[in-house]
XYZ file of C-alpha atoms in Angstrom:
320
model
C 17.808 -60.611 43.087
C 15.840 -57.051 42.603
C 15.467 -56.681 38.802
C 16.028 -52.795 38.917
C 16.278 -52.100 35.123
C 12.383 -53.449 34.758
C 11.386 -50.767 37.096
C 13.894 -47.883 36.265
C 14.253 -46.658 32.672
C 18.162 -47.412 31.900
C 20.178 -45.045 29.948
C 22.455 -47.239 28.510
C 20.763 -47.405 24.788
C 20.068 -43.763 24.480
C 22.274 -40.942 22.910
C 22.678 -38.633 26.124
C 23.496 -39.666 29.771
C 20.997 -38.500 31.898
C 20.910 -40.983 34.429
C 23.361 -41.487 37.523
C 22.743 -44.378 40.314
C 23.091 -42.493 43.713
C 22.943 -45.789 45.735
C 22.456 -49.848 44.938
C 22.332 -53.440 46.134
C 20.627 -56.275 45.133
C 17.330 -54.842 46.913
C 17.637 -51.157 45.704
C 18.560 -49.011 43.601
C 18.449 -44.845 43.867
C 18.416 -42.903 40.377
C 18.126 -39.524 39.411
C 17.254 -38.942 35.606
C 16.273 -36.062 33.593
C 13.908 -37.440 31.169
C 12.351 -34.407 29.432
C 14.864 -32.276 27.569
C 13.882 -30.830 24.105
C 13.486 -27.155 22.203
C 10.609 -26.663 19.787
C 8.516 -24.394 17.566
C 6.391 -24.499 15.202
C 3.440 -22.747 13.645
C -0.536 -23.438 13.470
C -0.380 -26.735 11.352
C 3.502 -27.799 11.394
C 5.995 -27.963 14.720
C 9.038 -30.126 15.643
C 11.436 -30.846 18.550
C 14.561 -31.850 19.221
C 15.822 -33.559 22.556
C 14.498 -36.476 24.844
C 10.428 -36.583 24.490
C 8.040 -39.325 23.765
C 5.879 -40.328 21.799
C 3.265 -43.046 21.574
C 1.605 -44.647 17.798
C -0.136 -48.161 19.235
C -3.841 -47.944 19.680
C -3.172 -51.554 21.609
C -5.245 -51.464 25.174
C -2.452 -53.875 26.722
C -0.661 -55.089 24.119
C 1.620 -52.933 21.367
C 2.280 -53.702 17.604
C 3.137 -50.697 16.191
C 4.379 -48.317 19.413
C 8.175 -48.562 17.972
C 9.696 -46.275 20.683
C 9.673 -47.416 24.179
C 6.349 -49.623 24.126
C 4.887 -50.215 27.908
C 4.892 -53.470 29.035
C 1.717 -55.214 29.202
C 2.109 -55.355 33.093
C 3.495 -51.687 33.326
C 1.128 -50.559 36.527
C 2.322 -46.665 35.453
C 0.895 -45.905 31.444
C 0.577 -42.099 32.012
C 4.143 -41.024 32.265
C 6.499 -42.975 29.162
C 10.231 -42.763 29.268
C 11.615 -40.215 27.223
C 14.022 -41.321 23.515
C 16.691 -38.727 21.963
C 14.975 -37.801 18.883
C 13.996 -35.353 16.359
C 10.330 -35.490 15.941
C 7.986 -32.710 13.557
C 4.304 -33.072 13.163
C 2.085 -31.568 10.452
C -1.679 -30.917 10.526
C -3.180 -31.835 7.655
C -6.412 -29.614 5.869
C -8.608 -33.332 6.297
C -7.953 -33.074 10.045
C -5.457 -35.958 10.491
C -1.832 -35.680 10.331
C 1.544 -36.565 9.743
C 4.719 -37.588 11.918
C 7.627 -38.660 11.507
C 11.070 -38.822 14.008
C 14.653 -40.059 13.900
C 15.766 -41.892 17.197
C 19.412 -42.053 17.982
C 20.625 -44.686 20.220
C 23.651 -46.306 21.126
C 24.246 -50.486 20.701
C 23.760 -51.864 23.370
C 26.713 -54.400 23.643
C 29.678 -51.264 22.446
C 28.014 -48.169 23.411
C 28.941 -46.896 20.156
C 26.367 -44.775 18.261
C 25.211 -46.409 15.473
C 22.635 -46.203 12.568
C 22.101 -49.851 12.960
C 20.539 -49.413 16.759
C 18.694 -46.035 15.363
C 14.843 -46.091 14.628
C 13.917 -43.350 11.161
C 10.013 -43.408 11.163
C 7.094 -42.186 9.586
C 3.159 -41.913 10.080
C 0.300 -41.007 8.363
C -2.793 -40.225 10.095
C -6.583 -40.111 8.951
C -9.379 -38.851 11.157
C -13.063 -39.142 10.471
C -16.013 -38.376 12.519
C -16.410 -42.252 13.787
C -13.074 -43.543 12.655
C -9.732 -43.126 12.434
C -6.685 -44.825 10.238
C -2.772 -44.976 10.304
C -0.031 -46.279 8.385
C 3.664 -46.614 9.100
C 7.259 -46.924 7.435
C 9.816 -47.356 9.718
C 13.458 -48.259 9.568
C 13.861 -49.926 12.683
C 17.265 -51.065 14.273
C 18.691 -51.785 10.559
C 15.232 -53.271 9.390
C 12.070 -51.995 7.952
C 8.962 -52.157 9.562
C 5.358 -51.784 7.954
C 2.313 -50.979 10.252
C -1.762 -49.846 9.616
C -4.423 -49.740 11.831
C -7.834 -48.663 11.827
C -10.523 -48.208 15.058
C -14.434 -47.440 14.335
C -17.124 -46.840 17.022
C -19.976 -49.331 16.806
C -22.723 -49.368 18.941
C -21.546 -47.161 22.080
C -18.576 -49.265 22.287
C -15.025 -48.809 19.314
C -12.865 -51.306 17.842
C -9.406 -51.437 16.923
C -7.711 -53.235 14.072
C -3.516 -52.643 14.360
C -1.403 -55.152 12.363
C 2.676 -54.832 11.337
C 5.127 -56.658 8.923
C 9.052 -56.706 10.748
C 12.022 -57.772 8.321
C 13.973 -60.346 10.680
C 17.569 -60.617 9.894
C 16.896 -63.885 8.309
C 15.274 -61.793 5.792
C 12.048 -63.315 6.266
C 8.783 -61.081 7.066
C 7.219 -62.216 10.179
C 3.648 -60.413 10.991
C 1.754 -59.869 14.383
C -1.569 -58.213 14.916
C -4.092 -57.424 17.697
C -7.730 -56.520 17.837
C -9.644 -55.051 20.788
C -13.067 -53.991 22.032
C -13.731 -51.599 24.334
C -16.631 -49.578 25.965
C -18.571 -47.777 29.092
C -21.907 -48.090 30.354
C -23.905 -48.047 33.097
C -24.616 -51.019 35.580
C -26.010 -50.774 38.881
C -26.361 -47.091 38.885
C -22.690 -46.803 38.416
C -20.246 -46.584 35.565
C -18.773 -49.047 34.220
C -15.717 -50.269 32.056
C -14.839 -53.715 29.917
C -12.205 -54.691 27.133
C -11.253 -57.603 25.525
C -7.855 -57.690 23.379
C -6.421 -60.674 20.832
C -2.993 -59.978 20.481
C -1.235 -62.169 17.457
C 2.896 -62.197 18.111
C 4.056 -63.301 14.849
C 7.779 -63.827 16.568
C 6.482 -65.931 19.318
C 6.372 -69.901 20.474
C 3.448 -71.667 19.163
C 3.966 -75.140 21.419
C 4.235 -73.719 24.526
C 8.650 -74.819 24.197
C 10.888 -72.099 25.012
C 13.760 -74.132 25.769
C 15.602 -72.868 22.879
C 14.347 -69.304 21.372
C 15.145 -67.779 17.878
C 17.905 -65.048 18.363
C 15.142 -62.350 17.033
C 12.893 -62.803 19.892
C 15.776 -62.462 21.974
C 17.345 -59.292 20.492
C 13.605 -57.780 20.516
C 13.686 -58.885 24.597
C 16.446 -57.477 25.201
C 15.811 -54.229 23.622
C 12.530 -53.704 25.035
C 10.441 -54.273 21.321
C 9.024 -57.515 23.003
C 7.469 -58.688 26.242
C 5.932 -61.443 25.096
C 7.235 -65.106 24.257
C 4.421 -66.994 23.339
C 2.011 -66.394 19.871
C -1.087 -66.008 20.705
C -2.974 -64.364 23.856
C -6.268 -62.607 25.262
C -6.512 -60.304 27.768
C -9.494 -58.526 28.896
C -10.413 -56.468 31.613
C -12.980 -53.744 33.150
C -13.750 -51.663 36.280
C -16.489 -50.026 38.173
C -16.932 -46.758 39.901
C -18.173 -47.897 43.403
C -18.198 -44.471 44.495
C -17.177 -41.053 42.329
C -14.235 -41.425 43.794
C -13.535 -45.035 44.786
C -12.271 -47.692 40.980
C -12.646 -51.146 41.498
C -10.920 -52.976 38.660
C -9.865 -56.831 37.005
C -7.222 -57.336 34.572
C -6.028 -61.201 33.098
C -3.334 -62.155 29.789
C -3.738 -65.723 29.146
C -1.538 -67.361 27.178
C -3.284 -68.861 24.832
C -0.734 -71.768 24.241
C 0.448 -72.659 27.167
C -2.455 -72.468 29.318
C -0.241 -69.681 32.112
C -2.021 -66.164 32.976
C -1.498 -63.624 35.119
C -4.221 -61.350 37.063
C -4.135 -58.480 38.554
C -7.016 -56.685 41.205
C -7.001 -53.078 41.396
C -8.202 -49.794 43.648
C -8.063 -46.334 43.002
C -9.368 -44.073 45.605
C -9.503 -40.051 44.642
C -8.705 -38.922 48.452
C -8.759 -35.085 47.374
C -8.924 -33.553 43.684
C -5.104 -33.436 43.598
C -4.514 -36.953 45.726
C -5.037 -40.374 44.048
C -4.009 -43.526 46.300
C -4.159 -47.358 44.134
C -3.219 -50.084 45.191
C -3.143 -53.884 43.832
C -2.106 -57.395 44.393
C -1.473 -59.353 41.298
C -1.105 -63.406 40.496
C -0.166 -66.035 38.495
C -1.087 -69.429 37.347
C 0.600 -72.239 35.432
C 3.135 -74.932 35.018
C 7.025 -74.537 36.283
C 8.133 -74.307 32.075
C 5.326 -71.888 31.668
C 5.365 -68.426 30.604
C 3.478 -66.810 33.356
C 5.694 -69.009 35.975
C 8.719 -67.449 34.857
C 10.605 -68.344 32.366
C 14.754 -68.352 32.345
C 16.286 -66.848 29.692
C 20.092 -66.420 29.940
C 21.998 -64.714 32.558
C 21.426 -60.964 30.532
C 17.763 -61.502 30.817
C 15.364 -61.451 33.696
C 13.173 -64.348 33.759
C 10.234 -63.701 31.055
C 6.800 -64.098 33.139
C 5.080 -61.823 35.757
C 5.093 -63.193 39.551
C 3.065 -63.176 42.252
C 3.162 -59.294 43.471
C 1.688 -55.993 45.905
C 2.370 -52.301 45.351
C 0.575 -49.165 46.939
C 0.794 -46.122 45.090
C 0.682 -42.591 46.336
C 0.443 -39.230 43.237
C 0.011 -35.794 44.045
C -0.609 -33.318 41.425
C 1.107 -29.996 41.691
């Protein structure tokens, strides 16, 4: 069965219903969506807006820890455009060059479709920016539970390293810690521009022994609402790209579940046909046993199987 919800964002949990299905069957879905609708204003230092909009608070290259509002899935092909959420958002530029951001995101309960404070997110974030470093602190009330996060980033010998940590309170009154560390940089190789990255991700909600027959309710709930995209405990992602010509780049991404040994890999190509026209293509493949994560772990009738199957894509982008 074609799992459309993983490709086309749904409005089941959003406050405003701005989507309509034009046509649908087991192999295709045609949908019209209005994904940006907000009104705002401000001064040189303060701004605010209300409506459907997008924010990104995470600093991960492949995984996300502190991005609470519609985070990208690790294997998402399109990370240039983020689906919007219905929220009240404000931003204040501080005298030290940093900023304070606050957001209140209204949502519906997935089961009853009722607007509820228990499904909402209220969050604030303070960011400090220096000449060679950056740090953030975050506090939130997310789906009725407290969440705290912090991150730091710094230049190091031509590269940038980042650390990010998160503490979440579960329904069972337990505190779960997650985090990531990554490093990426550009350099010249074979007279061409090369880019590489490596990232370690620790999923505090994940399973460490590779046995996924009975997952905790906290994990299933976060998978269902799109807060979490991994069921293992430890992951290593790495990859990079090379500009073969000024308009042609080749790249590779790989992510390994360090607990069960399964992995997913993608080889990608991007060609700038013209200044306003991009062509990209790629193939993805996974390895591992039948019960390993990246081979597809069944999670029940309400959720798509967890994992990444073999795929191929061809994408055209036209800017005007």
